[in-house]
XYZ file of C-alpha atoms in Angstrom:
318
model
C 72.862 -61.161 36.671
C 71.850 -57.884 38.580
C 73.041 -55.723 35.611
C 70.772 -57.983 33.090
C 68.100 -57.643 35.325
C 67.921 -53.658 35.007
C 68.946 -53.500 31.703
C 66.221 -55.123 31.103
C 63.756 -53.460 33.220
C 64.719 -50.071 31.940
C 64.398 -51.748 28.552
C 61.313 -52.639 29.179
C 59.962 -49.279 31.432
C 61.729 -47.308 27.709
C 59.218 -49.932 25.532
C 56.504 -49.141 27.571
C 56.943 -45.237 27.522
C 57.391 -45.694 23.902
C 53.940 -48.012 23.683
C 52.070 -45.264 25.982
C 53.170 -42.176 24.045
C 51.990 -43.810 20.800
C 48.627 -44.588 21.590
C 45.459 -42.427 22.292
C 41.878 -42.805 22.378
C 38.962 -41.330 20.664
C 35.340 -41.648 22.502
C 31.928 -41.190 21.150
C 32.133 -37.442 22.467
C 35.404 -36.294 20.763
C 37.387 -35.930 17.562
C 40.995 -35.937 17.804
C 43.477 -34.377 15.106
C 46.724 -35.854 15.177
C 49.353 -32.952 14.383
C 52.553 -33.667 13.047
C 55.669 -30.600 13.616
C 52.212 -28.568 13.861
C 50.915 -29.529 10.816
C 47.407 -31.705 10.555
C 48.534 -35.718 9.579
C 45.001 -36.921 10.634
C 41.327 -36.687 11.802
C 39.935 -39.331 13.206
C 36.264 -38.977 13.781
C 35.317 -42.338 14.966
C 35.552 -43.801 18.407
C 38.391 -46.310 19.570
C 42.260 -46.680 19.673
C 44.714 -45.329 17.678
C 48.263 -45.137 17.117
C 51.100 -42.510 16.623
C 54.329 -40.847 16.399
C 55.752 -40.952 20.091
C 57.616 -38.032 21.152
C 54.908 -35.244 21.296
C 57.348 -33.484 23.733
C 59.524 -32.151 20.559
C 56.059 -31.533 18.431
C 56.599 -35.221 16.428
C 53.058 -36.126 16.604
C 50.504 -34.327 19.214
C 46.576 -34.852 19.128
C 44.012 -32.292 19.919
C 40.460 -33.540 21.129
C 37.677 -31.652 19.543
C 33.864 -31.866 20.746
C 31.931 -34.710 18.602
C 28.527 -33.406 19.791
C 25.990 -30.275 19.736
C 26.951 -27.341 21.265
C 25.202 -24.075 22.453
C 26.386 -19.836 22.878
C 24.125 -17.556 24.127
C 23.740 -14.067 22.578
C 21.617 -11.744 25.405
C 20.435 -8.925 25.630
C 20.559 -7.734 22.155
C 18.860 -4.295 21.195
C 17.279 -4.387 17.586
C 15.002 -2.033 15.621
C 11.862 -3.263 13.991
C 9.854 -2.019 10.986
C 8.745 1.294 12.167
C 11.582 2.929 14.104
C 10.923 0.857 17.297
C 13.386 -1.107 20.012
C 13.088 -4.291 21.466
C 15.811 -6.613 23.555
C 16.386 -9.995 22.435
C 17.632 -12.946 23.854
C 18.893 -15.755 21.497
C 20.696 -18.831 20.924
C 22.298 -21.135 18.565
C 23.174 -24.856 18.270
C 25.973 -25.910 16.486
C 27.868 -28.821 15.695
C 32.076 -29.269 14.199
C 31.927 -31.063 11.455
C 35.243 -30.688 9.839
C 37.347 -30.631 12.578
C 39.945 -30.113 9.939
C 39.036 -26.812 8.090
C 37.812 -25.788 12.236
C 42.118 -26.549 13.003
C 43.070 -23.882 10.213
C 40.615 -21.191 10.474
C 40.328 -20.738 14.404
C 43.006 -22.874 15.538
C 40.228 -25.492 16.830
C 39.639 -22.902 19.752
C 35.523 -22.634 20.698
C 35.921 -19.331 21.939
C 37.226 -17.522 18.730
C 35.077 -19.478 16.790
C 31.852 -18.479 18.699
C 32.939 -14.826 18.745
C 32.686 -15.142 15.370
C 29.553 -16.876 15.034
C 28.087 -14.095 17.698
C 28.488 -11.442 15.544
C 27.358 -12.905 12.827
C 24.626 -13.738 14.687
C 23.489 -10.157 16.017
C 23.366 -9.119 12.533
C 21.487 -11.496 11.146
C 18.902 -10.821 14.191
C 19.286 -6.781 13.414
C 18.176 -7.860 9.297
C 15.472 -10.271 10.115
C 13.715 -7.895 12.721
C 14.375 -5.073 10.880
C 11.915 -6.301 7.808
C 9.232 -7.321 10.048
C 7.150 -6.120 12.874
C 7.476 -6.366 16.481
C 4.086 -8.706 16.341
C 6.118 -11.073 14.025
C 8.194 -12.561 16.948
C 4.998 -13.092 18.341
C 2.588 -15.171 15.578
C 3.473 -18.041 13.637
C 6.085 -16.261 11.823
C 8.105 -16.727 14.706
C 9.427 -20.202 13.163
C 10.568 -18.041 9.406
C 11.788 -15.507 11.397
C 14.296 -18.150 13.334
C 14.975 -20.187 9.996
C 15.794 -16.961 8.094
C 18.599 -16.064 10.889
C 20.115 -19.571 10.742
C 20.042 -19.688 6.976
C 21.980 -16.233 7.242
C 24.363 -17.912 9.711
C 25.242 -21.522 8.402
C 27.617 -19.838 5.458
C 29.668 -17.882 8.591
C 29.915 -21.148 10.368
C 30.575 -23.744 7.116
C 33.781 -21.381 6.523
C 34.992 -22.229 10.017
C 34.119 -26.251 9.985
C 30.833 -25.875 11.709
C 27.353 -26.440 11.090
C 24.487 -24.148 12.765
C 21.656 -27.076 13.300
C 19.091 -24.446 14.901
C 18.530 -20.678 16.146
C 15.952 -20.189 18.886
C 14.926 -16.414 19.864
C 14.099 -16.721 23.877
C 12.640 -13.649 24.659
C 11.762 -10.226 22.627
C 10.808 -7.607 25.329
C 10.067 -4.215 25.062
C 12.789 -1.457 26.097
C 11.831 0.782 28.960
C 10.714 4.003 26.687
C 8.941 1.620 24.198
C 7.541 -0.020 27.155
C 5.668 3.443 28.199
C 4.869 4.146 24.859
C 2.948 0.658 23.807
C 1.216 0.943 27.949
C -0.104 4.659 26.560
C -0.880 4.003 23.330
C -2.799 0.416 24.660
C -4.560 2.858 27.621
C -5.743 5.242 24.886
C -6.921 2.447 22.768
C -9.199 0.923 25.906
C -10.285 4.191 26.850
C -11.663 4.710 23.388
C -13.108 1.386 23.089
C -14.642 1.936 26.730
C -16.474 5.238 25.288
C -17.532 3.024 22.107
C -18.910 0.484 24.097
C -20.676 3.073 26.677
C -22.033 5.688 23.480
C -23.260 2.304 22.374
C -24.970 0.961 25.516
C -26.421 4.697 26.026
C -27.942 4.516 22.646
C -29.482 0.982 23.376
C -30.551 1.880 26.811
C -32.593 5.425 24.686
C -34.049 3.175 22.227
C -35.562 0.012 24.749
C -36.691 3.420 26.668
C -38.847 4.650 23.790
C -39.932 1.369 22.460
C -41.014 0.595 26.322
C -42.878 4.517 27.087
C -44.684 3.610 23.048
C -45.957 0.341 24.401
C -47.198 2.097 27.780
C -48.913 4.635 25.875
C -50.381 2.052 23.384
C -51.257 -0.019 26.284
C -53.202 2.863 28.124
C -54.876 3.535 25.099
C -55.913 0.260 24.550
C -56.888 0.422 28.190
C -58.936 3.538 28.310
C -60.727 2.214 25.024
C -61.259 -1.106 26.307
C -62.745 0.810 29.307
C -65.089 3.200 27.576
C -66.152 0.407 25.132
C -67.532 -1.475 28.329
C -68.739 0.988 30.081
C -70.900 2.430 27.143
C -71.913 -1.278 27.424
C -72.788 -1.305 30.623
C -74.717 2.216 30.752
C -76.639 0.681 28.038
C -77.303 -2.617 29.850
C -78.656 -0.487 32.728
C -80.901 1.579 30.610
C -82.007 -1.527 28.969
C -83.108 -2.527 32.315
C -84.505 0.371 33.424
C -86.919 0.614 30.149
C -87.532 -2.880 30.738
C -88.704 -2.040 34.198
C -90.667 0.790 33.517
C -92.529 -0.357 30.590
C -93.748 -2.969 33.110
C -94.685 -0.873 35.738
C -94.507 2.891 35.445
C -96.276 3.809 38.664
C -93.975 1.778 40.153
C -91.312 3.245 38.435
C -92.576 6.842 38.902
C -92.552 6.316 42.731
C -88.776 4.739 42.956
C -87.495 7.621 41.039
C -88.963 10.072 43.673
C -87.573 7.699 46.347
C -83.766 7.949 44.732
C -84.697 11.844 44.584
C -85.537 11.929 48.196
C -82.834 10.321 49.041
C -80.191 12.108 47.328
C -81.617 15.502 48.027
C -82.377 14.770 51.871
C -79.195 12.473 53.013
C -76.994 15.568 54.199
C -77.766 17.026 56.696
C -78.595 20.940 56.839
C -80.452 20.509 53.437
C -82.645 23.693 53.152
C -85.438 23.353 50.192
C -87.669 25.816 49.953
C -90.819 23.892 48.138
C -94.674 24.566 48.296
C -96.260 21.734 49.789
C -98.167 20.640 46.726
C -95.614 20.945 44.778
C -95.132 17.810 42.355
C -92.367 16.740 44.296
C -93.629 15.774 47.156
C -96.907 14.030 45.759
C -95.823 10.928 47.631
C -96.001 12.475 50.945
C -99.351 13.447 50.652
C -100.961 10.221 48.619
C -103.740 7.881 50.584
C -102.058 6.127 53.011
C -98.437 6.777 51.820
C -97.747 2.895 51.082
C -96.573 3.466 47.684
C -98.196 1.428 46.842
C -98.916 1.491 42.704
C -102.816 1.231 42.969
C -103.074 4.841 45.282
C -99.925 6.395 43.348
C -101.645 9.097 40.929
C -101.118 9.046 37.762
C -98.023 10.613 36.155
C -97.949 13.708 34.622
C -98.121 13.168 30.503
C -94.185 14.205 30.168
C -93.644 11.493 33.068
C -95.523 8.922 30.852
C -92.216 8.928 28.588
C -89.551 6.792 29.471
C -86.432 9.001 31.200
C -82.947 7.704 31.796
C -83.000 7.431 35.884
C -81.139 9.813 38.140
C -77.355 8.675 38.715
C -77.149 6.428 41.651
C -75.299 8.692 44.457
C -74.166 5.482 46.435
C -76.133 5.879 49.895
């Protein structure tokens, strides 16, 4: 009964090792190629469970998982020439995905590595082309997205040959080199510098013009001034000998008399005035008149020259 009873149980542990080494699984992630005495039987490229040959220990039937999803390499630090001679270091990247995990088995043996050595080089030369028709300003402006499109397109017949498919190139960073670096800083100093004495030969020609345009409009303005000036006082010396007609036309004795006051006046207000005058001299007729009122009615008359009308002595302000 003992005997059955392990026959059985290694029958069973012998079914079960059988069962195990025939089945795998697949997940969403993962293709698996099922390899027969090294040669591909089968891809199976949808999830779940699946049979085959047990025995992979003596190469009957052995699986290899593949990645089912997108994957990314990194190509750094590149150095590329642009239109014009210059440098520039580029980071970039690319995003791929296996699609025929098949024709990926017989070209790189399903290994990433080889495969993305591959892809890397083709990769730096399609950067080297693309950068070398264009500008350095190009990785900056909207042809950015061309530029990347142009490198993939040059890829994705490098990676279809190997069972992959490039889904997208992305340039991270294009940086000047250390020597182009000085150069741009220079040639970008110069530049300023020149646009600095532009922008000052243009302020200093400005600055001369509002000048003149402001010393015209003081010298129009002063002569404006000095003729407004002369206009009125013209005026007014005619307003006063208007008056002064006026006034003597109504009373000349009167008149006669305040002149010689003003006279008196102006000729005696300093002191250490020496005149040297004979007493009946015309001048001082006043002093010697009646009872030296002034008085119209005792001034004598005027000589006949007097009788004319005479612009009056300037007021001397005392």
């Amino acid at each position: 009964m003992q005997n059955r009873l392990s026959y059985f149980l290694v029958a069973l542990g012998v079914a079960l090792f059988f069962v195990y080494s025939s089945i795998f699984v697949v997940n969403e992630r993962e293709q698996a190629i099922v390899l027969r005495f090294g040669q591909i039987q089968d891809v199976k490229n949808e999830p779940g469970l699946y049979f085959k040959l047990p025995f992979a220990f003596i190469d009957a039937d052995r699986v290899q998982y593949v990645e089912d999803r997108a994957l990314r390499f990194d190509l750094p630090d590149i150095r590329v020439q642009v239109r014009g001679g210059a440098f520039y270091e580029v980071d970039a990247f690319a995003v791929y995905r296996i699609t025929d995990a098949r024709r990926f088995r017989e070209t790189v043996s399903a290994d990433r590595v080889a495969a993305e050595s591959r892809l890397r080089t083709r990769l730096d030369a399609a950067l080297r082309r693309v950068y070398g028709l264009r500008n350095f300003d190009a990785a900056l402006s909207e042809e950015r997205g061309s530029m990347m499109s142009d490198v993939r397109n040059d890829l994705q017949a490098a990676a279809e040959s190997l069972g992959l498919q490039v889904t997208d190139v992305r340039i991270r960073r294009t940086d000047l080199t250390q020597e182009v670096s000085q150069q741009t800083f220079e040639r970008m100093k110069a530049e300023r510098l020149a646009e600095a004495e532009l922008i000052r030969a243009r302020g200093n020609e400005e600055s001369q013009r509002r000048r003149a345009i402001a010393d015209r409009q003081v010298v129009e303005l002063q002569a404006g001034a000095q003729r407004d000036s002369e206009i009125l006082r013209g005026e007014g010396d005619a307003e006063r000998n208007s008056i002064f007609a006026d006034a003597f036309q109504r009373d000349p004795g009167f008149f006669e008399f305040y002149r010689s006051m003003r006279a008196y006046v102006a000729s005696m207000s300093n002191q250490g005035t020496t005149m040297v005058l004979s007493p009946d001299s015309d001048f001082f007729r006043f002093f010697n008149s009646g009872a030296g009122t002034g008085n119209s009615a005792t001034v004598p008359p005027a000589p006949a020259a007097a009788q004319q009308p005479a612009p009056p002595p300037a007021p001397t302000g005392n």
